Short mmCIF file of C-alpha atoms in Angstrom, two decimals:
data_model
loop_
_atom_site.label_atom_id
_atom_site.label_comp_id
_atom_site.label_asym_id
_atom_site.label_seq_id
_atom_site.Cartn_x
_atom_site.Cartn_y
_atom_site.Cartn_z
CA UNK A 2 91.39 79.62 28.05
CA UNK A 3 90.54 75.95 27.84
CA UNK A 4 92.15 73.08 29.75
CA UNK A 5 92.07 69.57 28.42
CA UNK A 6 92.89 66.15 29.83
CA UNK A 7 96.36 64.93 29.06
CA UNK A 8 96.41 62.45 26.22
CA UNK A 9 93.02 63.42 24.80
CA UNK A 10 93.28 63.07 21.05
CA UNK A 11 89.77 62.84 19.64
CA UNK A 12 87.96 65.80 18.09
CA UNK A 13 84.40 67.02 17.92
CA UNK A 14 83.83 68.59 14.52
CA UNK A 15 80.13 68.14 13.98
CA UNK A 16 79.36 71.79 14.70
CA UNK A 17 81.28 73.32 11.82
CA UNK A 18 78.37 73.38 9.38
CA UNK A 19 75.23 74.96 10.81
CA UNK A 20 72.90 77.94 10.45
CA UNK A 21 73.78 78.00 6.76
CA UNK A 22 70.26 79.09 5.88
CA UNK A 23 69.90 81.79 8.55
CA UNK A 24 69.25 85.16 6.91
CA UNK A 25 67.61 87.20 9.68
CA UNK A 26 67.92 87.76 13.40
CA UNK A 27 65.48 86.14 15.86
CA UNK A 28 62.88 88.56 17.20
CA UNK A 29 61.69 86.76 20.33
CA UNK A 30 63.02 87.49 23.79
CA UNK A 31 64.09 83.86 24.34
CA UNK A 32 65.55 83.21 20.88
CA UNK A 33 69.05 83.76 19.52
CA UNK A 34 71.40 82.46 16.87
CA UNK A 35 73.21 79.57 18.53
CA UNK A 36 76.67 78.23 17.70
CA UNK A 37 76.52 74.59 18.89
CA UNK A 38 79.74 73.12 20.20
CA UNK A 39 81.40 76.44 21.04
CA UNK A 40 82.03 77.36 24.64
CA UNK A 41 84.30 80.41 24.25
CA UNK A 42 84.59 83.21 21.73
CA UNK A 43 86.28 86.42 20.57
CA UNK A 44 84.67 89.01 18.35
CA UNK A 45 85.49 92.03 16.21
CA UNK A 46 83.65 94.21 13.71
CA UNK A 47 84.01 93.17 10.06
CA UNK A 48 83.75 96.71 8.66
CA UNK A 49 80.42 95.97 6.98
CA UNK A 50 78.04 96.09 9.96
CA UNK A 51 78.63 92.45 10.88
CA UNK A 52 81.17 90.66 13.02
CA UNK A 53 83.94 88.08 12.91
CA UNK A 54 83.66 85.30 15.49
CA UNK A 55 86.53 83.13 16.68
CA UNK A 56 85.16 80.22 18.67
CA UNK A 57 86.74 77.45 20.72
CA UNK A 58 85.10 74.09 21.16
CA UNK A 59 85.35 72.03 24.34
CA UNK A 60 88.68 70.59 23.21
CA UNK A 61 90.26 73.91 22.30
CA UNK A 62 90.21 73.78 18.50
CA UNK A 63 89.71 77.29 17.11
CA UNK A 64 87.38 78.08 14.21
CA UNK A 65 86.33 81.41 12.68
CA UNK A 66 83.28 82.62 10.77
CA UNK A 67 81.45 85.85 9.92
CA UNK A 68 77.90 86.91 10.66
CA UNK A 69 76.36 89.76 8.67
CA UNK A 70 74.33 92.67 10.02
CA UNK A 71 71.21 90.89 8.74
CA UNK A 72 72.01 87.73 10.73
CA UNK A 73 73.37 85.56 7.92
CA UNK A 74 76.29 83.29 8.72
CA UNK A 75 78.33 84.19 5.63
CA UNK A 76 80.88 81.41 6.14
CA UNK A 77 78.59 78.49 7.11
CA UNK A 78 81.46 76.00 7.10
CA UNK A 79 83.66 77.30 9.87
CA UNK A 80 87.33 77.82 9.01
CA UNK A 81 89.72 75.73 11.10
CA UNK A 82 92.57 77.85 12.43
CA UNK A 83 94.63 75.34 14.40
CA UNK A 84 94.64 71.59 14.71
CA UNK A 85 98.29 70.71 15.30
CA UNK A 86 98.10 70.09 19.05
CA UNK A 87 95.53 69.24 21.69
CA UNK A 88 94.58 72.61 23.16
CA UNK A 89 94.51 76.20 21.98
CA UNK A 90 93.72 79.74 23.07
CA UNK A 91 92.81 82.75 20.93
CA UNK A 92 94.67 85.83 22.15
CA UNK A 93 93.22 88.49 19.89
CA UNK A 94 92.21 89.45 16.37
CA UNK A 95 91.73 92.51 14.16
CA UNK A 96 90.73 93.55 10.67
CA UNK A 97 93.79 94.24 8.50
CA UNK A 98 94.12 97.05 5.98
CA UNK A 99 93.41 94.63 3.11
CA UNK A 100 90.04 93.61 4.69
CA UNK A 101 91.22 90.28 6.09
CA UNK A 102 91.04 88.89 9.60
CA UNK A 103 94.34 88.36 11.42
CA UNK A 104 94.21 86.25 14.57
CA UNK A 105 96.81 85.28 17.17
CA UNK A 106 96.61 82.11 19.22
CA UNK A 107 98.57 79.62 21.29
CA UNK A 108 98.50 75.85 20.88
CA UNK A 109 99.39 73.55 23.75
CA UNK A 110 101.05 70.18 23.47
CA UNK A 111 99.88 67.79 26.18
CA UNK A 112 100.38 64.40 24.62
CA UNK A 113 103.82 63.36 25.87
CA UNK A 114 104.35 65.87 28.65
CA UNK A 115 103.43 66.12 32.31
CA UNK A 116 102.54 69.80 31.83
CA UNK A 117 101.72 71.58 28.57
CA UNK A 118 104.14 73.34 26.28
CA UNK A 119 102.72 76.33 24.45
CA UNK A 120 103.53 77.62 20.96
CA UNK A 121 102.48 80.98 19.51
CA UNK A 122 100.88 81.24 16.06
CA UNK A 123 99.19 83.76 13.76
CA UNK A 124 96.83 83.22 10.82
CA UNK A 125 95.20 85.42 8.17
CA UNK A 126 91.75 84.73 6.64
CA UNK A 127 90.03 86.64 3.83
CA UNK A 128 86.39 87.77 3.99
CA UNK A 129 85.24 84.58 2.23
CA UNK A 130 86.90 82.27 4.74
CA UNK A 131 90.02 81.36 2.76
CA UNK A 132 93.24 80.94 4.78
CA UNK A 133 95.89 83.26 3.34
CA UNK A 134 98.81 81.90 5.33
CA UNK A 135 99.80 78.20 5.62
CA UNK A 136 97.32 75.74 7.07
CA UNK A 137 97.87 75.52 10.81
CA UNK A 138 99.17 79.10 10.89
CA UNK A 139 102.63 80.62 11.13
CA UNK A 140 104.55 79.61 14.24
CA UNK A 141 106.34 82.62 15.72
CA UNK A 142 107.90 80.94 18.76
CA UNK A 143 110.61 78.29 18.91
CA UNK A 144 110.57 74.83 20.46
CA UNK A 145 112.75 76.28 23.24
CA UNK A 146 110.49 79.33 23.77
CA UNK A 147 108.05 77.49 26.01
CA UNK A 148 109.44 75.96 29.18
CA UNK A 149 107.75 72.98 30.80
CA UNK A 150 105.99 75.04 33.46
CA UNK A 151 102.53 75.61 32.04
CA UNK A 152 100.77 76.86 28.95
CA UNK A 153 100.32 80.59 29.61
CA UNK A 154 103.87 81.54 28.61
CA UNK A 155 103.45 81.30 24.82
CA UNK A 156 100.32 83.42 24.31
CA UNK A 157 101.12 85.96 21.58
CA UNK A 158 99.86 89.55 21.63
CA UNK A 159 99.29 91.10 18.20
CA UNK A 160 98.71 94.43 16.45
CA UNK A 161 98.52 95.61 12.84
CA UNK A 162 101.59 96.74 10.91
CA UNK A 163 99.39 99.04 8.82
CA UNK A 164 100.21 97.16 5.63
CA UNK A 165 98.27 93.89 5.89
CA UNK A 166 100.73 92.16 8.21
CA UNK A 167 101.09 91.76 11.95
CA UNK A 168 103.48 92.55 14.79
CA UNK A 169 103.67 89.88 17.50
CA UNK A 170 105.16 89.84 21.00
CA UNK A 171 105.33 87.06 23.59
CA UNK A 172 107.06 86.01 26.80
CA UNK A 173 109.88 83.67 25.84
CA UNK A 174 111.76 81.21 28.07
CA UNK A 175 114.44 79.95 25.71
CA UNK A 176 117.23 81.31 27.96
CA UNK A 177 115.59 81.20 31.39
CA UNK A 178 112.80 78.80 32.35
CA UNK A 179 111.83 80.81 35.44
CA UNK A 180 112.06 84.43 34.27
CA UNK A 181 111.09 85.01 30.63
CA UNK A 182 112.31 87.68 28.26
CA UNK A 183 110.09 89.60 25.83
CA UNK A 184 110.51 88.61 22.17
CA UNK A 185 108.93 90.19 19.11
CA UNK A 186 108.35 89.32 15.45
CA UNK A 187 107.02 91.02 12.31
CA UNK A 188 105.05 88.89 9.82
CA UNK A 189 104.45 90.77 6.58
CA UNK A 190 101.30 90.58 4.47
CA UNK A 191 102.67 87.65 2.47
CA UNK A 192 103.30 85.66 5.67
CA UNK A 193 107.09 86.05 5.76
CA UNK A 194 108.91 86.58 9.11
CA UNK A 195 110.87 89.84 8.84
CA UNK A 196 112.91 89.53 12.05
CA UNK A 197 114.50 86.12 11.60
CA UNK A 198 113.51 82.69 12.87
CA UNK A 199 112.28 82.95 16.46
CA UNK A 200 112.07 86.78 16.44
CA UNK A 201 114.20 89.31 18.31
CA UNK A 202 114.72 89.83 22.03
CA UNK A 203 113.16 93.16 23.00
CA UNK A 204 113.35 93.19 26.82
CA UNK A 205 115.92 90.99 28.58
CA UNK A 206 114.98 91.91 32.19
CA UNK A 207 113.53 89.21 34.42
CA UNK A 208 109.88 89.82 33.65
CA UNK A 209 107.68 89.18 36.65
CA UNK A 210 104.24 88.96 35.05
CA UNK A 211 102.57 86.51 32.69
CA UNK A 212 101.29 89.23 30.37
CA UNK A 213 102.84 91.50 27.77
CA UNK A 214 101.60 94.34 25.59
CA UNK A 215 101.86 95.55 22.02
CA UNK A 216 100.56 98.67 20.23
CA UNK A 217 100.59 99.81 16.61
CA UNK A 218 101.86 103.29 15.74
CA UNK A 219 100.83 105.52 12.80
CA UNK A 220 104.25 105.17 11.15
CA UNK A 221 103.65 101.40 10.65
CA UNK A 222 105.92 100.47 13.55
CA UNK A 223 105.05 99.12 16.99
CA UNK A 224 105.57 99.59 20.72
CA UNK A 225 106.04 96.53 22.93
CA UNK A 226 105.88 96.35 26.70
CA UNK A 227 106.14 94.03 29.70
CA UNK A 228 106.35 94.20 33.48
CA UNK A 229 109.76 94.03 35.12
CA UNK A 230 110.14 93.68 38.94
CA UNK A 231 113.03 96.14 38.91
CA UNK A 232 111.66 98.71 36.45
CA UNK A 233 107.86 98.37 36.51
CA UNK A 234 106.15 98.43 33.13
CA UNK A 235 108.63 99.13 30.35
CA UNK A 236 107.65 100.20 26.83
CA UNK A 237 109.99 100.17 23.83
CA UNK A 238 109.39 101.49 20.33
CA UNK A 239 110.87 99.14 17.74
CA UNK A 240 112.28 99.98 14.33
CA UNK A 241 111.39 98.31 11.01
CA UNK A 242 114.19 95.82 11.69
CA UNK A 243 113.14 95.08 15.30
CA UNK A 244 115.78 97.22 17.01
CA UNK A 245 114.90 99.51 19.90
CA UNK A 246 114.46 103.13 18.80
CA UNK A 247 113.74 104.52 22.28
CA UNK A 248 112.13 103.63 25.59
CA UNK A 249 109.06 105.48 26.78
CA UNK A 250 109.70 106.90 30.22
CA UNK A 251 109.62 109.89 32.46
CA UNK A 252 112.17 111.80 30.37
CA UNK A 253 109.63 111.93 27.53
CA UNK A 254 106.72 112.68 29.88
CA UNK A 255 105.21 109.33 29.03
CA UNK A 256 104.94 107.65 32.42
CA UNK A 257 101.83 105.60 33.15
CA UNK A 258 100.02 102.61 31.68
CA UNK A 259 99.86 102.96 27.91
CA UNK A 260 96.41 102.50 26.36
CA UNK A 261 96.89 103.56 22.74
CA UNK A 262 98.91 105.62 20.26
CA UNK A 263 96.52 107.48 17.95
CA UNK A 264 96.82 108.51 14.28
CA UNK A 265 98.43 111.84 15.28
CA UNK A 266 101.07 110.02 17.36
CA UNK A 267 99.54 111.10 20.67
CA UNK A 268 99.90 108.76 23.64
CA UNK A 269 97.04 107.91 26.03
CA UNK A 270 98.29 106.90 29.48
CA UNK A 271 96.46 105.93 32.68
CA UNK A 272 98.05 107.13 35.92
CA UNK A 273 97.07 106.49 39.54
CA UNK A 274 97.70 109.53 41.72
CA UNK A 275 97.39 108.39 45.31
CA UNK A 276 94.44 109.82 47.23
CA UNK A 277 93.06 111.78 44.29
CA UNK A 278 92.16 108.89 42.00
CA UNK A 279 92.74 107.69 38.44
CA UNK A 280 93.74 110.09 35.66
CA UNK A 281 93.94 109.76 31.89
CA UNK A 282 96.69 111.76 30.18
CA UNK A 283 97.01 112.58 26.50
CA UNK A 284 100.59 113.41 25.56
CA UNK A 285 102.06 114.42 22.21
CA UNK A 286 104.93 112.57 20.53
CA UNK A 287 107.39 115.10 21.99
CA UNK A 288 106.03 114.76 25.55
CA UNK A 289 103.74 117.80 25.59
CA UNK A 290 100.69 117.28 27.85
CA UNK A 291 97.53 117.94 25.81
CA UNK A 292 94.95 117.51 28.61
CA UNK A 293 96.74 119.44 31.34
CA UNK A 294 99.83 118.55 33.31
CA UNK A 295 98.14 115.91 35.44
CA UNK A 296 95.54 114.85 32.91
CA UNK A 297 91.80 114.37 33.50
CA UNK A 298 90.44 112.82 36.70
CA UNK A 299 88.16 109.97 35.62
CA UNK A 300 87.65 108.10 38.90
CA UNK A 301 87.96 109.19 42.51
CA UNK A 302 89.78 106.84 44.87
CA UNK A 303 86.60 106.54 46.97
CA UNK A 304 84.91 104.80 44.02
CA UNK A 305 87.87 102.66 43.02
CA UNK A 306 87.49 99.07 41.93
CA UNK A 307 88.54 96.53 39.29
CA UNK A 308 88.71 98.05 35.82
CA UNK A 309 86.70 96.48 33.00
CA UNK A 310 87.51 98.49 29.85
CA UNK A 311 89.73 101.40 28.86
CA UNK A 312 89.67 102.55 25.25
CA UNK A 313 90.04 105.59 23.00
CA UNK A 314 86.80 106.53 21.27
CA UNK A 315 86.35 107.26 17.57
CA UNK A 316 86.88 111.00 18.05
CA UNK A 317 90.05 110.86 20.15
CA UNK A 318 88.33 110.94 23.54
CA UNK A 319 88.60 108.29 26.24
CA UNK A 320 86.16 105.82 27.83
CA UNK A 321 86.79 103.99 31.12
CA UNK A 322 84.66 101.44 33.00
CA UNK A 323 84.96 99.58 36.30
CA UNK A 324 82.98 97.92 39.08
CA UNK A 325 82.70 99.21 42.65
CA UNK A 326 81.74 97.37 45.81
CA UNK A 327 82.33 93.88 44.48
CA UNK A 328 83.42 92.70 47.95
CA UNK A 329 80.59 94.37 49.91
CA UNK A 330 77.00 93.60 48.84
CA UNK A 331 75.63 96.09 51.39
CA UNK A 332 77.09 99.22 49.79
CA UNK A 333 74.34 101.46 48.45
CA UNK A 334 76.69 102.80 45.76
CA UNK A 335 77.67 99.31 44.57
CA UNK A 336 77.50 98.75 40.83
CA UNK A 337 78.97 99.15 37.35
CA UNK A 338 80.46 102.56 36.50
CA UNK A 339 81.88 104.55 33.60
CA UNK A 340 83.34 107.94 32.70
CA UNK A 341 83.74 109.51 29.25
CA UNK A 342 86.22 112.22 28.29
CA UNK A 343 85.87 114.32 25.13
CA UNK A 344 88.64 114.73 22.56
CA UNK A 345 89.27 118.20 24.04
CA UNK A 346 89.96 116.67 27.45
CA UNK A 347 86.70 117.58 29.24
CA UNK A 348 84.73 114.94 31.17
CA UNK A 349 81.19 114.64 29.83
CA UNK A 350 79.97 114.10 33.40
CA UNK A 351 80.80 115.96 36.60
CA UNK A 352 80.75 112.69 38.54
CA UNK A 353 81.29 109.05 37.73
CA UNK A 354 78.22 107.47 36.11
CA UNK A 355 76.61 104.32 37.48
CA UNK A 356 75.05 102.39 34.60
CA UNK A 357 73.80 99.50 36.74
CA UNK A 358 73.53 98.43 40.37
CA UNK A 359 74.75 94.98 39.34
CA UNK A 360 78.40 93.88 39.38
CA UNK A 361 77.88 91.04 36.92
CA UNK A 362 80.15 91.11 33.82
CA UNK A 363 79.38 93.87 31.32
CA UNK A 364 80.72 95.42 28.13
CA UNK A 365 80.51 98.71 26.19
CA UNK A 366 80.96 99.40 22.48
CA UNK A 367 80.75 102.73 20.66
CA UNK A 368 77.57 103.22 18.64
CA UNK A 369 78.35 106.62 17.08
CA UNK A 370 80.17 109.83 17.98
CA UNK A 371 77.88 110.56 20.94
CA UNK A 372 76.54 107.17 22.05
CA UNK A 373 77.77 103.99 23.71
CA UNK A 374 76.01 100.62 23.81
CA UNK A 375 76.01 98.75 27.13
CA UNK A 376 75.27 95.05 27.71
CA UNK A 377 75.29 93.04 30.96
CA UNK A 378 74.38 89.55 32.18
CA UNK A 379 72.66 88.57 35.39
CA UNK A 380 71.51 85.21 36.70
CA UNK A 381 68.05 85.18 38.31
CA UNK A 382 67.17 81.79 39.72
CA UNK A 383 68.22 79.36 37.02
CA UNK A 384 67.79 81.85 34.18
CA UNK A 385 70.29 84.05 32.38
CA UNK A 386 68.99 87.56 31.67
CA UNK A 387 70.84 89.85 29.26
CA UNK A 388 70.24 93.60 29.59
CA UNK A 389 71.23 96.39 27.25
CA UNK A 390 71.16 100.19 27.17
CA UNK A 391 72.07 103.01 24.77
CA UNK A 392 73.79 105.85 26.62
CA UNK A 393 74.49 109.32 25.23
CA UNK A 394 77.41 111.62 26.04
CA UNK A 395 74.90 113.82 27.90
CA UNK A 396 74.12 110.93 30.23
CA UNK A 397 70.68 110.07 28.85
CA UNK A 398 69.54 106.45 28.88
CA UNK A 399 67.66 106.26 25.59
CA UNK A 400 65.88 102.97 26.30
CA UNK A 401 63.80 102.03 29.36
CA UNK A 402 66.02 101.09 32.29
CA UNK A 403 66.94 97.42 32.46
CA UNK A 404 65.88 96.74 28.87
CA UNK A 405 65.89 92.97 28.58
CA UNK A 406 67.08 91.68 25.22
CA UNK A 407 67.32 87.98 26.08
CA UNK A 408 66.10 85.46 28.65
CA UNK A 409 67.53 81.94 28.70
CA UNK A 410 66.03 79.44 31.12
CA UNK A 411 68.13 76.55 32.36
CA UNK A 412 71.91 76.20 32.22
CA UNK A 413 73.88 79.43 31.92
CA UNK A 414 77.48 80.56 32.05
CA UNK A 415 77.41 84.22 32.98
CA UNK A 416 80.99 84.32 34.28
CA UNK A 417 82.44 84.85 30.80
CA UNK A 418 80.23 87.90 30.38
CA UNK A 419 78.54 89.31 27.29
CA UNK A 420 80.28 91.32 24.58
CA UNK A 421 78.90 93.63 21.91
CA UNK A 422 80.15 95.20 18.68
CA UNK A 423 78.64 98.00 16.61
CA UNK A 424 76.36 97.00 13.74
CA UNK A 425 77.44 100.11 11.82
CA UNK A 426 73.95 101.64 12.01
CA UNK A 427 73.68 102.84 15.61
CA UNK A 428 72.81 99.40 17.00
CA UNK A 429 74.77 96.41 18.23
CA UNK A 430 75.41 92.71 17.80
CA UNK A 431 75.49 91.06 21.23
CA UNK A 432 77.30 87.81 22.04
CA UNK A 433 76.67 85.89 25.25
CA UNK A 434 77.09 82.39 26.60
CA UNK A 435 74.55 79.86 27.80
CA UNK A 436 75.33 76.20 27.19
CA UNK A 437 76.96 77.43 23.98
CA UNK A 438 77.84 80.74 22.37
CA UNK A 439 74.80 82.75 21.19
CA UNK A 440 74.19 86.07 19.41
CA UNK A 441 71.40 88.51 18.63
CA UNK A 442 71.07 92.01 17.17
CA UNK A 443 69.57 95.12 18.77
CA UNK A 444 68.87 98.21 16.66
CA UNK A 445 69.43 101.81 17.73
CA UNK A 446 65.83 102.18 18.94
CA UNK A 447 66.02 99.10 21.16
CA UNK A 448 64.23 96.69 18.85
CA UNK A 449 65.37 93.08 18.75
CA UNK A 450 66.38 91.72 15.38
CA UNK A 451 65.66 95.09 13.76
CA UNK A 452 61.98 94.14 13.71
CA UNK A 453 60.21 93.74 17.05
CA UNK A 454 60.38 96.10 20.04
CA UNK A 455 62.08 94.47 23.01
CA UNK A 456 59.43 93.17 25.40
CA UNK A 457 59.52 92.98 29.18
CA UNK A 458 57.88 89.65 30.03
CA UNK A 459 56.33 89.11 33.42
CA UNK A 460 58.32 86.87 35.73
CA UNK A 461 57.40 83.26 35.03
CA UNK A 462 55.60 81.53 37.91
CA UNK A 463 57.76 78.97 39.67
CA UNK A 464 56.45 76.62 42.31
CA UNK A 465 58.31 77.16 45.59
CA UNK A 466 59.90 74.02 47.00
CA UNK A 467 59.77 74.65 50.76
CA UNK A 468 57.54 77.47 52.06
CA UNK A 469 54.37 79.30 51.15
CA UNK A 470 54.71 83.06 51.31
CA UNK A 471 52.13 85.86 51.43
CA UNK A 472 52.57 89.63 51.17
CA UNK A 473 50.43 92.17 53.03
CA UNK A 474 49.09 94.75 52.77
CA UNK A 475 48.62 94.14 49.07
CA UNK A 476 48.51 96.61 47.41
CA UNK A 477 50.98 98.44 49.66
CA UNK A 478 52.27 102.00 49.86
CA UNK A 479 55.76 102.32 51.32
CA UNK A 480 56.23 99.06 53.23
CA UNK A 481 55.26 95.44 52.75
CA UNK A 482 55.45 92.44 55.08
CA UNK A 483 56.25 88.95 53.82
CA UNK A 484 54.93 86.07 55.93
CA UNK A 485 56.24 82.51 55.67
CA UNK A 486 54.13 79.55 56.80
CA UNK A 487 57.11 77.98 58.60
CA UNK A 488 60.33 78.98 60.30
CA UNK A 489 63.41 78.51 58.06
CA UNK A 490 66.27 76.58 59.65
CA UNK A 491 68.94 78.32 57.54
CA UNK A 492 69.59 81.84 56.35
CA UNK A 493 67.73 82.91 53.22
CA UNK A 494 68.43 85.56 50.60
CA UNK A 495 65.58 87.90 49.65
CA UNK A 496 65.52 89.46 46.18
CA UNK A 497 62.77 91.75 44.88
CA UNK A 498 62.40 92.26 41.12
CA UNK A 499 60.21 94.44 38.94
CA UNK A 500 58.46 92.84 35.97
CA UNK A 501 61.31 93.78 33.66
CA UNK A 502 63.63 91.54 35.65
CA UNK A 503 65.54 94.34 37.38
CA UNK A 504 66.50 93.59 40.97
CA UNK A 505 65.51 96.55 43.17
CA UNK A 506 66.16 95.14 46.65
CA UNK A 507 68.33 92.42 48.20
CA UNK A 508 68.95 91.40 51.81
CA UNK A 509 69.95 88.36 53.85
CA UNK A 510 67.45 86.97 56.33
CA UNK A 511 68.37 85.38 59.62
CA UNK A 512 67.38 81.86 60.62
CA UNK A 513 63.89 81.41 62.17
CA UNK A 514 62.66 84.68 60.69
CA UNK A 515 59.16 84.11 59.32
CA UNK A 516 57.97 87.74 59.18
CA UNK A 517 59.94 90.20 57.06
CA UNK A 518 58.96 93.85 56.76
CA UNK A 519 60.63 95.87 54.00
CA UNK A 520 60.43 99.62 53.52
CA UNK A 521 60.39 100.22 49.81
CA UNK A 522 60.47 103.99 49.42
CA UNK A 523 64.25 104.16 49.17
CA UNK A 524 64.64 101.27 46.76
CA UNK A 525 61.60 101.47 44.45
CA UNK A 526 60.68 104.77 42.83
CA UNK A 527 57.66 103.85 40.74
CA UNK A 528 54.31 102.15 41.16
CA UNK A 529 53.97 98.68 39.75
CA UNK A 530 53.90 94.95 40.35
CA UNK A 531 56.91 93.34 42.05
CA UNK A 532 58.02 89.79 42.75
CA UNK A 533 59.76 88.75 45.98
CA UNK A 534 61.89 85.61 45.81
CA UNK A 535 63.56 83.87 48.74
CA UNK A 536 66.40 81.54 47.87
CA UNK A 537 68.67 79.12 49.69
CA UNK A 538 71.98 78.37 47.95
CA UNK A 539 70.44 79.79 44.71
CA UNK A 540 67.45 77.41 45.00
CA UNK A 541 64.05 79.10 45.13
CA UNK A 542 62.18 78.25 48.34
CA UNK A 543 59.41 80.89 48.45
CA UNK A 544 57.87 83.52 46.24
CA UNK A 545 55.19 86.23 46.49
CA UNK A 546 53.84 88.94 44.19
CA UNK A 547 52.63 92.33 45.39
CA UNK A 548 51.60 95.71 44.00
CA UNK A 549 53.12 99.05 45.05
CA UNK A 550 50.90 102.15 44.78
CA UNK A 551 52.51 105.53 45.42
#
């Protein structure tokens, strides 16, 4: 989401025509296709091995384009989606059945208000970049839908209607400025609202959250949901005219957090069962449990943490990711985790899988029936490093650990995290953010740009700003001592990296500690050259290189 100063009315549009001649992916570790002017993006596969990109500039205007599997920007003049008000936010997008992009977004009016008012819109764009629906999009909310309490309230959630149109739901405050109701609308393929001006009220309860949910069903209908303080999460299936057909609930065996309804009308629901952990349940349309009464245990409570992704794979299985130990840097089991369940309801792994010891933002996409692609950012010094890995359903990491696909020196914005989509050929297109949005392609064998094998450059020498540091003995066997030529007056952070940029050891050093001895046998499992960096408030103050021989 972008926030913009009240009254700001000028636009920056100079970035909408660029990369028009690009026809191949960069093959160097520090090169990528850059989208100048864009500081936020959403992405989806285009069905042809490429991807759609929806990008926001610094003032919130939304534009879309496509990039092919070969790296060609197929719509070099970006298509403007909004433009009616000062700020916008893209809430989601998908490929429709008639091969067009449908995108939902909110636009915020700041100009004459103390706080923004938000309005929900949808737009449809064909594969050549032509807007199908009216310029500026179709407004689904009313003037009264957004109360003067902030912009979040009008963000629309969308899903396909299976016929080239879109179902939309949003939190609406036309009757109560404090507690919204859930409203829904159906826009058909031609861009006509099917459920009247302003949509229909689906859930009237005082909704206590700022988020709502919507899911397509195989009979070209939809399920909408929202959180109610009195009834928890409620889900309703709506008819073709917007009326409630039934409410999912315990009587149908459909309790839990809904993830998806598949083509066979089976429901996937996450449940949290106290001390045992997190379960995924697959339930038929008549409430019959298909993966056992309780479902499949995918995460023990002892390894609980914030979830990152939960999605149904291409074969009807389930994939779940999360981070553990984000509040305790000293946990040895800290890191990024996943579990994968087959379509028959059997976990591929006996225990949760740790893909990385880092808790920086990460993302998975499915490569083929038995592989997932993983991508993660990490900031080392003042550089952004992007890692990737291809993981099989048998647990094999098919590329060298910590395969670096990009290094960006200087300004970086890792907090947004990288995302990846399948390139349709076992590889991936990766999007990440430095000063602006960037992208590059990685093939199924780990080569960058489908041409050159990903390299692992040696750490670049940086001149320390405070201390000189030496390591001895060098080479070492199981322990190494770092000696500083002065006593630090503040605490320092020690990080040790291998030459592929993977951090293998981290610890905090006390003030006035000039000799540091580290036992490496538990942290480093292979011989090689390593770099020790000591930092103060993320500023490098000392550095030493040493060799481990085992």
